[in-house]
């Protein structure tokens, strides 16, 4: 019977392990330092096993005969990427847990072209002097949010044929003269709300309807952000009903801002009342107060063209006369994570001067990606933006891809059938913002639905699916067509297990 110290003596040293031919191969690939670390970690684990009496001489010799495999596993664990690409088969286009909007090809190209080298991020090329980073996108926002550039069928000054995806026209009459709209970009929409509230209302009151004191996933709560901004929340109305007179009665000499918040992830139905944006604008102007709207998703694309009618766009809001709007870059806009503040020049100028703006600013990668995404809008090349492309995908096309995929799975352990279902826009757009789709329903003969979903997540390219009523559901709307092949291979493999 060997003692613990006998067993310890059987363990090789790190140098000895590094000379093992299999491990030497790893050293050639990954470098000596990390492989030596992996060896130390494997040997440390074995020492723990010995001291806890969990191995005897026999099992130790088995483990040692495979020690190179253990080193390799450890190396993979340490050196493998934690942030990985996955196949989103949930049908939720803007899935917050899966990274929201995938970037346009052109945006990726621009990141590569500008981020790996020096750029004129804050450098004015004509004068050779220091420039401002926000000029790179402000010009495009101006174009997209101005009366002429706003892609509005109804309001185009020149008689051009309206594009089918032209931004919606709310029918609100033009306000003359057209106010100049400026845009600044910060880290995300939560930061945009924080900066706007701090600039416009620090130490003063902001009036909000009780029905709009929302919490967005990931612990963004309007009352908390309000407190951090130094503004004082003045709640009015009730959860289901807030009248214009509730706002009006709350206005006093401490009031600095009226705030409207998009309800994003829930709806209030039944006995409800909410002032219209036009009424709020009129009230704000009567009292010479700014009205801000936190749109959340903030579409720059006419969602009515894909059958979604109740999601307000950025242009709708500005055209109605809202003074400042905030919205995300990686929700309906389909770009990088960012938060936009678009509004009246004078108000946005104040935010630009706030030192918080410096703390919340975005980097060159974001500007590169955002500029490319906005240029796709200027060109009306909506297909170039993956989130918009997915929204526009007709159900028939999804059905065809589903049929092609299912026909090749064969008759192994998996049973697949097609059903009608709904894709979700997600990303804080109205919960009713859904698109008709075709789903692949998978059932396994020996795995339960949640086990099958876990098996899909364990693939080299993890597949994320929905589980409903004992079935695994795949929605190809959010799967890139070039991923169909990988998905098919994976399903064939699982079916054969
Ligand atoms: C999503 C959302 C936010 C937060 O935006 P982020 O870009 O995630 O910071 C704030 N307000 C509303 C209404 C939202 O929908």
XYZ file of C-alpha atoms and ligand atoms in Angstrom:
512
model
C 0.000 0.000 0.000
C 1.546 3.291 -1.113
C 1.460 6.248 1.218
C 0.478 9.736 0.187
C 4.129 10.771 -0.014
C 4.828 7.815 -2.336
C 2.009 9.058 -4.576
C 3.292 12.646 -4.519
C 6.683 11.331 -5.664
C 5.073 9.745 -8.727
C 3.922 13.126 -9.989
C 6.188 14.457 -12.738
C 7.701 17.947 -12.497
C 6.556 20.745 -14.793
C 9.822 20.590 -16.802
C 9.406 16.884 -17.274
C 5.833 17.390 -18.543
C 6.953 20.073 -20.959
C 9.348 17.552 -22.535
C 6.490 15.108 -23.203
C 6.185 14.991 -27.020
C 2.409 15.670 -26.976
C 2.811 18.608 -24.646
C 5.804 19.937 -26.593
C 3.403 20.229 -29.556
C 1.157 22.472 -27.458
C 4.158 24.599 -26.482
C 4.991 25.143 -30.162
C 1.444 26.367 -30.759
C 0.589 28.375 -27.657
C 3.949 29.323 -26.188
C 5.791 27.957 -23.156
C 4.311 30.288 -20.537
C 0.642 29.318 -20.794
C 1.390 25.602 -21.272
C 3.593 25.628 -18.157
C 0.748 27.332 -16.276
C -1.665 24.649 -17.486
C 0.782 21.910 -16.350
C 1.064 23.515 -12.915
C -2.667 23.726 -12.626
C -3.156 20.034 -13.586
C -0.420 18.926 -11.179
C -1.877 21.101 -8.415
C -5.240 19.458 -8.918
C -3.638 15.979 -8.689
C -1.855 16.968 -5.469
C -5.221 18.024 -4.025
C -6.722 14.686 -5.050
C -3.874 12.822 -3.322
C -4.114 14.837 -0.140
C -7.883 14.259 -0.038
C -7.287 10.483 -0.495
C -9.354 10.457 -3.655
C -6.723 8.547 -5.710
C -4.769 5.361 -5.182
C -1.664 4.141 -7.030
C -3.712 2.470 -9.703
C -6.019 5.347 -10.556
C -3.099 7.767 -10.404
C -1.196 5.824 -13.025
C -4.281 5.870 -15.274
C -4.591 9.644 -14.870
C -0.873 10.146 -15.516
C -1.023 8.097 -18.709
C -3.485 10.660 -20.024
C -1.944 13.728 -18.445
C -1.306 15.443 -21.781
C -5.067 15.354 -22.471
C -5.735 16.993 -19.120
C -3.179 19.705 -19.901
C -4.810 20.259 -23.263
C -8.288 20.571 -21.687
C -6.966 23.026 -19.144
C -5.308 25.025 -21.906
C -8.557 25.148 -23.889
C -10.427 26.249 -20.800
C -8.029 29.134 -20.217
C -7.290 30.136 -23.795
C -10.738 29.617 -25.331
C -12.809 32.735 -25.904
C -15.493 33.413 -23.365
C -17.371 35.791 -25.702
C -18.429 33.594 -28.598
C -20.725 33.825 -31.570
C -23.963 31.869 -31.317
C -26.816 31.070 -33.660
C -29.888 32.991 -32.541
C -32.811 30.718 -33.380
C -35.134 32.411 -30.867
C -36.758 34.678 -33.450
C -36.204 37.667 -31.159
C -34.482 40.102 -33.513
C -33.085 42.471 -30.882
C -32.232 39.992 -28.136
C -30.563 41.841 -25.275
C -28.906 38.685 -23.924
C -27.544 37.807 -27.359
C -25.923 41.146 -28.085
C -28.904 43.004 -29.617
C -28.332 44.244 -33.182
C -25.779 42.394 -35.314
C -23.700 44.973 -37.192
C -23.882 45.667 -40.910
C -21.032 44.304 -43.047
C -20.014 47.862 -43.883
C -19.877 48.775 -40.190
C -17.460 45.896 -39.553
C -15.377 46.978 -42.524
C -15.212 50.539 -41.227
C -14.134 49.339 -37.764
C -11.318 47.368 -39.403
C -10.305 50.249 -41.640
C -10.203 52.914 -38.969
C -9.642 51.234 -35.617
C -6.458 49.322 -36.394
C -4.646 52.494 -37.389
C -4.751 56.235 -36.586
C -7.767 58.267 -37.618
C -9.033 61.848 -37.614
C -11.309 61.037 -34.666
C -10.671 64.419 -33.032
C -8.635 66.095 -35.698
C -9.843 68.599 -38.267
C -8.003 67.702 -41.470
C -8.454 71.029 -43.343
C -7.180 73.209 -40.507
C -4.837 70.711 -38.890
C -6.321 71.626 -35.524
C -8.075 69.732 -32.821
C -11.554 68.621 -33.917
C -14.623 67.135 -32.271
C -15.467 63.461 -32.394
C -19.204 64.065 -32.699
C -18.949 65.782 -36.110
C -18.585 62.386 -37.754
C -22.205 61.422 -37.176
C -23.978 64.696 -36.360
C -24.011 65.579 -40.074
C -25.773 62.283 -40.914
C -28.306 62.617 -38.101
C -29.028 66.159 -39.320
C -29.707 64.801 -42.773
C -31.872 61.931 -41.533
C -33.809 64.018 -39.052
C -34.288 67.153 -41.114
C -37.465 67.933 -42.991
C -35.861 67.356 -46.383
C -33.617 64.446 -45.568
C -36.146 62.724 -43.380
C -37.341 60.328 -46.068
C -40.849 61.469 -45.481
C -43.193 60.756 -48.320
C -45.675 63.344 -47.224
C -43.300 66.170 -46.598
C -40.722 65.937 -49.356
C -40.286 69.411 -50.833
C -39.413 68.060 -54.258
C -41.958 65.809 -55.961
C -39.980 62.565 -55.828
C -41.748 59.216 -55.714
C -41.982 58.020 -52.115
C -39.837 55.053 -51.262
C -41.918 52.182 -49.861
C -39.898 52.299 -46.658
C -39.977 56.011 -46.229
C -40.130 57.157 -42.667
C -43.619 57.606 -41.427
C -45.280 60.930 -41.587
C -47.402 61.566 -38.549
C -49.507 64.080 -40.342
C -48.455 66.668 -37.801
C -48.261 69.958 -39.702
C -44.842 71.395 -40.332
C -43.708 73.812 -37.675
C -42.184 76.874 -39.204
C -39.434 77.763 -39.064
C -38.061 74.219 -38.845
C -35.998 73.979 -35.636
C -32.433 72.855 -36.081
C -31.895 69.339 -34.701
C -28.538 68.314 -33.302
C -27.458 64.887 -32.042
C -24.826 63.716 -29.589
C -23.801 60.142 -28.871
C -23.019 58.562 -25.509
C -22.374 55.034 -24.295
C -25.974 53.785 -24.297
C -29.492 55.068 -23.900
C -29.336 54.796 -20.106
C -26.377 57.208 -20.244
C -28.298 59.447 -22.651
C -31.206 59.711 -20.199
C -28.804 60.368 -17.322
C -26.959 63.119 -19.184
C -30.146 64.754 -20.441
C -31.826 64.779 -17.012
C -28.684 66.034 -15.297
C -28.231 68.822 -17.821
C -31.821 69.944 -17.999
C -33.089 69.416 -14.476
C -30.398 68.854 -11.834
C -31.762 70.017 -8.483
C -35.167 70.650 -10.008
C -38.358 68.783 -10.755
C -39.164 66.539 -13.704
C -42.802 65.576 -14.216
C -43.502 61.987 -15.330
C -46.680 59.931 -15.519
C -46.919 57.084 -12.975
C -47.794 54.807 -15.874
C -44.335 55.368 -17.372
C -42.042 54.771 -14.400
C -40.658 51.713 -16.119
C -37.944 49.230 -15.424
C -36.166 47.947 -18.514
C -34.320 44.613 -18.243
C -30.866 44.890 -16.723
C -32.041 47.159 -13.894
C -32.559 50.406 -15.765
C -35.279 52.057 -13.690
C -36.446 55.553 -14.500
C -36.771 56.623 -10.823
C -33.218 55.387 -10.061
C -31.658 57.094 -13.057
C -33.573 60.204 -12.137
C -32.129 60.124 -8.606
C -28.582 59.628 -9.900
C -29.000 62.554 -12.291
C -29.810 64.832 -9.382
C -33.232 65.632 -10.796
C -36.292 65.309 -8.596
C -39.029 63.004 -9.783
C -42.515 64.426 -9.664
C -44.959 61.587 -10.360
C -48.408 62.424 -11.624
C -51.566 60.506 -12.468
C -52.104 56.826 -11.750
C -50.696 53.656 -13.257
C -53.423 53.346 -15.827
C -54.610 56.929 -16.281
C -52.738 60.186 -16.514
C -54.520 63.238 -17.869
C -53.024 66.385 -19.273
C -54.486 68.262 -16.302
C -52.390 66.047 -13.967
C -49.283 67.407 -15.672
C -50.618 70.923 -15.679
C -51.415 70.927 -11.944
C -47.948 69.649 -11.070
C -46.107 72.425 -12.908
C -44.582 74.941 -10.501
C -41.555 77.227 -10.297
C -39.252 74.259 -9.562
C -40.294 72.377 -12.707
C -37.627 72.192 -15.406
C -38.751 69.336 -17.649
C -41.709 67.231 -18.756
C -40.739 63.632 -19.474
C -42.460 60.969 -21.547
C -41.042 57.415 -21.392
C -41.772 54.670 -23.882
C -43.285 51.761 -21.972
C -41.050 49.388 -23.913
C -41.617 45.972 -22.443
C -45.212 46.078 -21.289
C -48.596 47.414 -22.240
C -51.385 48.826 -20.169
C -54.766 47.975 -21.552
C -58.338 48.368 -20.422
C -59.366 51.532 -18.603
C -56.490 53.762 -19.642
C -55.711 57.320 -20.549
C -52.488 58.909 -21.705
C -52.048 62.431 -22.986
C -51.141 62.632 -26.634
C -47.688 63.836 -27.485
C -49.174 66.862 -29.236
C -51.036 67.877 -26.096
C -47.865 67.525 -24.040
C -45.901 69.606 -26.536
C -48.512 72.363 -26.347
C -48.480 72.253 -22.544
C -44.672 72.374 -22.436
C -44.561 75.329 -24.801
C -47.250 77.172 -22.894
C -45.076 76.945 -19.781
C -41.793 77.428 -21.664
C -40.541 74.032 -20.489
C -38.774 71.439 -22.616
C -40.487 68.092 -23.253
C -38.203 65.085 -23.452
C -39.179 61.645 -24.712
C -37.168 58.530 -23.859
C -38.037 56.424 -26.865
C -35.887 53.437 -25.955
C -35.813 51.704 -29.296
C -36.195 54.790 -31.435
C -36.727 53.629 -34.996
C -35.247 55.556 -37.915
C -37.032 53.125 -40.207
C -40.712 53.039 -41.051
C -41.978 50.036 -39.130
C -45.362 50.375 -40.743
C -43.714 48.960 -43.846
C -43.400 45.651 -41.982
C -46.855 45.869 -40.455
C -45.978 47.331 -37.046
C -48.063 50.404 -36.449
C -47.753 51.390 -32.828
C -44.017 51.907 -32.435
C -43.123 55.620 -32.507
C -40.126 56.653 -34.590
C -37.531 59.297 -33.778
C -38.801 61.499 -36.562
C -42.425 61.146 -35.397
C -41.416 62.406 -32.041
C -39.342 65.346 -33.289
C -41.976 66.309 -35.839
C -44.586 66.373 -33.131
C -42.443 69.045 -31.521
C -40.775 67.033 -28.729
C -37.675 69.042 -27.792
C -35.294 66.213 -26.912
C -35.477 62.474 -27.670
C -33.192 59.715 -26.416
C -32.798 56.276 -28.027
C -30.448 53.310 -28.320
C -27.969 52.581 -31.106
C -28.286 48.807 -30.914
C -32.048 48.420 -30.810
C -34.223 49.285 -33.822
C -31.502 51.452 -35.309
C -29.498 48.272 -35.874
C -26.081 49.725 -35.061
C -23.502 49.531 -32.270
C -24.272 50.002 -28.578
C -24.753 53.742 -28.116
C -27.236 56.242 -26.776
C -28.406 59.144 -28.894
C -29.723 62.476 -27.744
C -31.380 64.296 -30.631
C -33.083 67.601 -30.139
C -33.156 71.358 -30.300
C -29.711 72.742 -30.950
C -29.588 74.921 -27.822
C -30.545 72.103 -25.443
C -28.148 69.601 -27.014
C -25.390 72.209 -26.906
C -25.830 72.422 -23.121
C -25.445 68.653 -22.830
C -22.316 68.759 -24.961
C -20.820 71.190 -22.462
C -21.728 69.082 -19.409
C -18.617 67.321 -18.020
C -20.698 64.129 -17.755
C -20.698 64.050 -21.558
C -16.925 63.503 -21.469
C -17.348 60.664 -18.982
C -20.043 58.967 -21.048
C -18.515 59.432 -24.483
C -18.079 56.621 -26.999
C -14.937 55.380 -28.676
C -13.776 55.332 -32.277
C -15.129 51.813 -32.917
C -18.620 53.041 -32.135
C -18.305 56.100 -34.367
C -16.947 53.958 -37.204
C -19.836 51.486 -36.950
C -22.488 54.138 -36.384
C -21.384 56.258 -39.334
C -21.545 53.249 -41.670
C -24.972 52.237 -40.322
C -26.352 55.763 -40.758
C -24.985 55.945 -44.292
C -27.026 52.832 -45.124
C -30.109 54.793 -43.970
C -29.102 57.804 -46.050
C -28.848 55.483 -49.062
C -32.124 53.826 -47.997
C -30.210 50.555 -48.232
C -32.183 48.981 -45.378
C -31.178 45.464 -46.407
C -27.613 46.314 -45.452
C -28.639 46.524 -41.789
C -29.159 42.955 -40.507
C -31.891 43.802 -37.984
C -33.910 45.624 -40.659
C -33.274 42.856 -43.177
C -34.593 40.273 -40.700
C -37.681 42.382 -40.040
C -38.431 42.585 -43.744
C -37.923 38.874 -44.396
C -41.202 37.512 -45.816
C -42.666 34.479 -44.084
C -42.613 32.508 -47.358
C -38.843 32.792 -47.519
C -38.516 31.536 -43.948
C -40.841 28.627 -44.729
C -38.716 27.613 -47.724
C -35.565 27.582 -45.628
C -37.313 25.589 -42.880
C -38.508 23.000 -45.402
C -35.034 22.642 -46.911
C -33.546 22.188 -43.455
C -36.119 19.746 -42.105
C -36.022 17.551 -45.200
C -32.385 16.744 -44.489
C -32.551 15.879 -40.822
C -33.586 12.303 -41.637
C -35.343 9.899 -39.341
C -32.982 9.500 -36.398
C -33.661 10.575 -32.870
C -35.139 13.950 -33.857
C -38.623 14.644 -35.095
C -39.169 17.994 -36.777
C -42.371 19.622 -37.895
C -43.246 23.098 -39.099
C -45.738 25.370 -37.396
C -46.999 28.911 -37.705
C -45.659 31.265 -35.081
C -44.464 34.760 -34.349
C -41.055 36.413 -34.314
C -40.494 39.239 -31.869
C -38.837 42.559 -32.591
C -37.594 42.708 -28.978
C -35.196 45.327 -27.682
C -37.841 47.178 -25.756
C -40.253 47.652 -28.609
C -43.914 47.105 -27.808
C -44.621 43.495 -26.783
C -47.226 43.428 -29.519
C -44.560 44.144 -32.128
C -44.512 40.677 -33.682
C -44.025 39.337 -37.190
C -45.604 36.171 -38.625
C -43.105 33.362 -39.078
C -42.709 29.614 -39.540
C -41.158 27.644 -36.699
C -39.376 24.308 -36.672
C -40.648 22.304 -33.676
C -38.146 19.678 -32.567
C -38.779 16.697 -30.330
C -36.265 14.044 -29.401
C -37.044 10.399 -28.631
C -34.681 10.242 -25.689
C -34.135 13.848 -24.585
C -36.667 16.121 -22.931
C -37.189 19.584 -24.440
C -34.935 21.394 -21.993
C -32.230 18.710 -22.362
C -32.435 19.040 -26.128
C -32.150 22.832 -25.828
C -29.099 22.339 -23.585
C -27.592 19.943 -26.160
C -28.047 22.670 -28.813
C -26.326 25.206 -26.564
C -23.391 22.823 -26.070
C -22.562 22.698 -29.799
C -19.295 24.230 -31.056
C -21.421 27.026 -32.451
C -24.107 27.133 -29.773
C -27.691 27.284 -31.025
C -30.106 29.228 -28.824
C -33.721 28.107 -29.193
C -37.070 28.706 -27.535
C -38.636 25.988 -25.403
C -42.420 25.958 -25.354
C -44.923 23.310 -24.369
C -42.397 20.502 -24.262
C -40.924 21.308 -27.645
C -37.835 23.081 -28.868
C -38.756 25.803 -31.354
C -36.378 27.239 -33.939
C -37.185 30.453 -35.802
C -34.969 30.966 -38.848
C -35.876 34.666 -39.117
C -32.953 35.487 -36.827
C -30.623 32.830 -38.245
C -28.398 34.219 -40.993
C -29.037 32.197 -44.187
C -25.335 31.343 -44.312
C -25.757 29.673 -40.894
C -28.456 27.274 -42.156
C -25.767 24.800 -43.224
C -24.075 24.744 -39.816
C -27.456 24.384 -38.149
C -28.386 21.513 -40.467
C -25.111 19.685 -39.763
C -25.653 20.097 -36.043
C -29.207 18.747 -36.194
C -28.129 15.787 -38.340
C -25.410 15.062 -35.780
C -27.813 15.228 -32.841
C -30.391 13.117 -34.690
C -27.736 10.410 -35.169
C -26.770 10.254 -31.474
C -33.832 50.004 -23.693
C -34.327 51.217 -23.045
C -33.466 51.994 -22.264
C -32.039 51.618 -22.031
O -31.309 51.707 -23.212
P -29.815 51.088 -23.288
O -29.329 51.459 -24.645
O -29.976 49.627 -23.063
O -29.033 51.724 -22.213
C -33.978 53.127 -21.683
N -35.270 53.489 -21.860
C -36.128 52.753 -22.605
C -37.538 53.209 -22.753
C -35.686 51.588 -23.233
O -36.513 50.858 -23.974
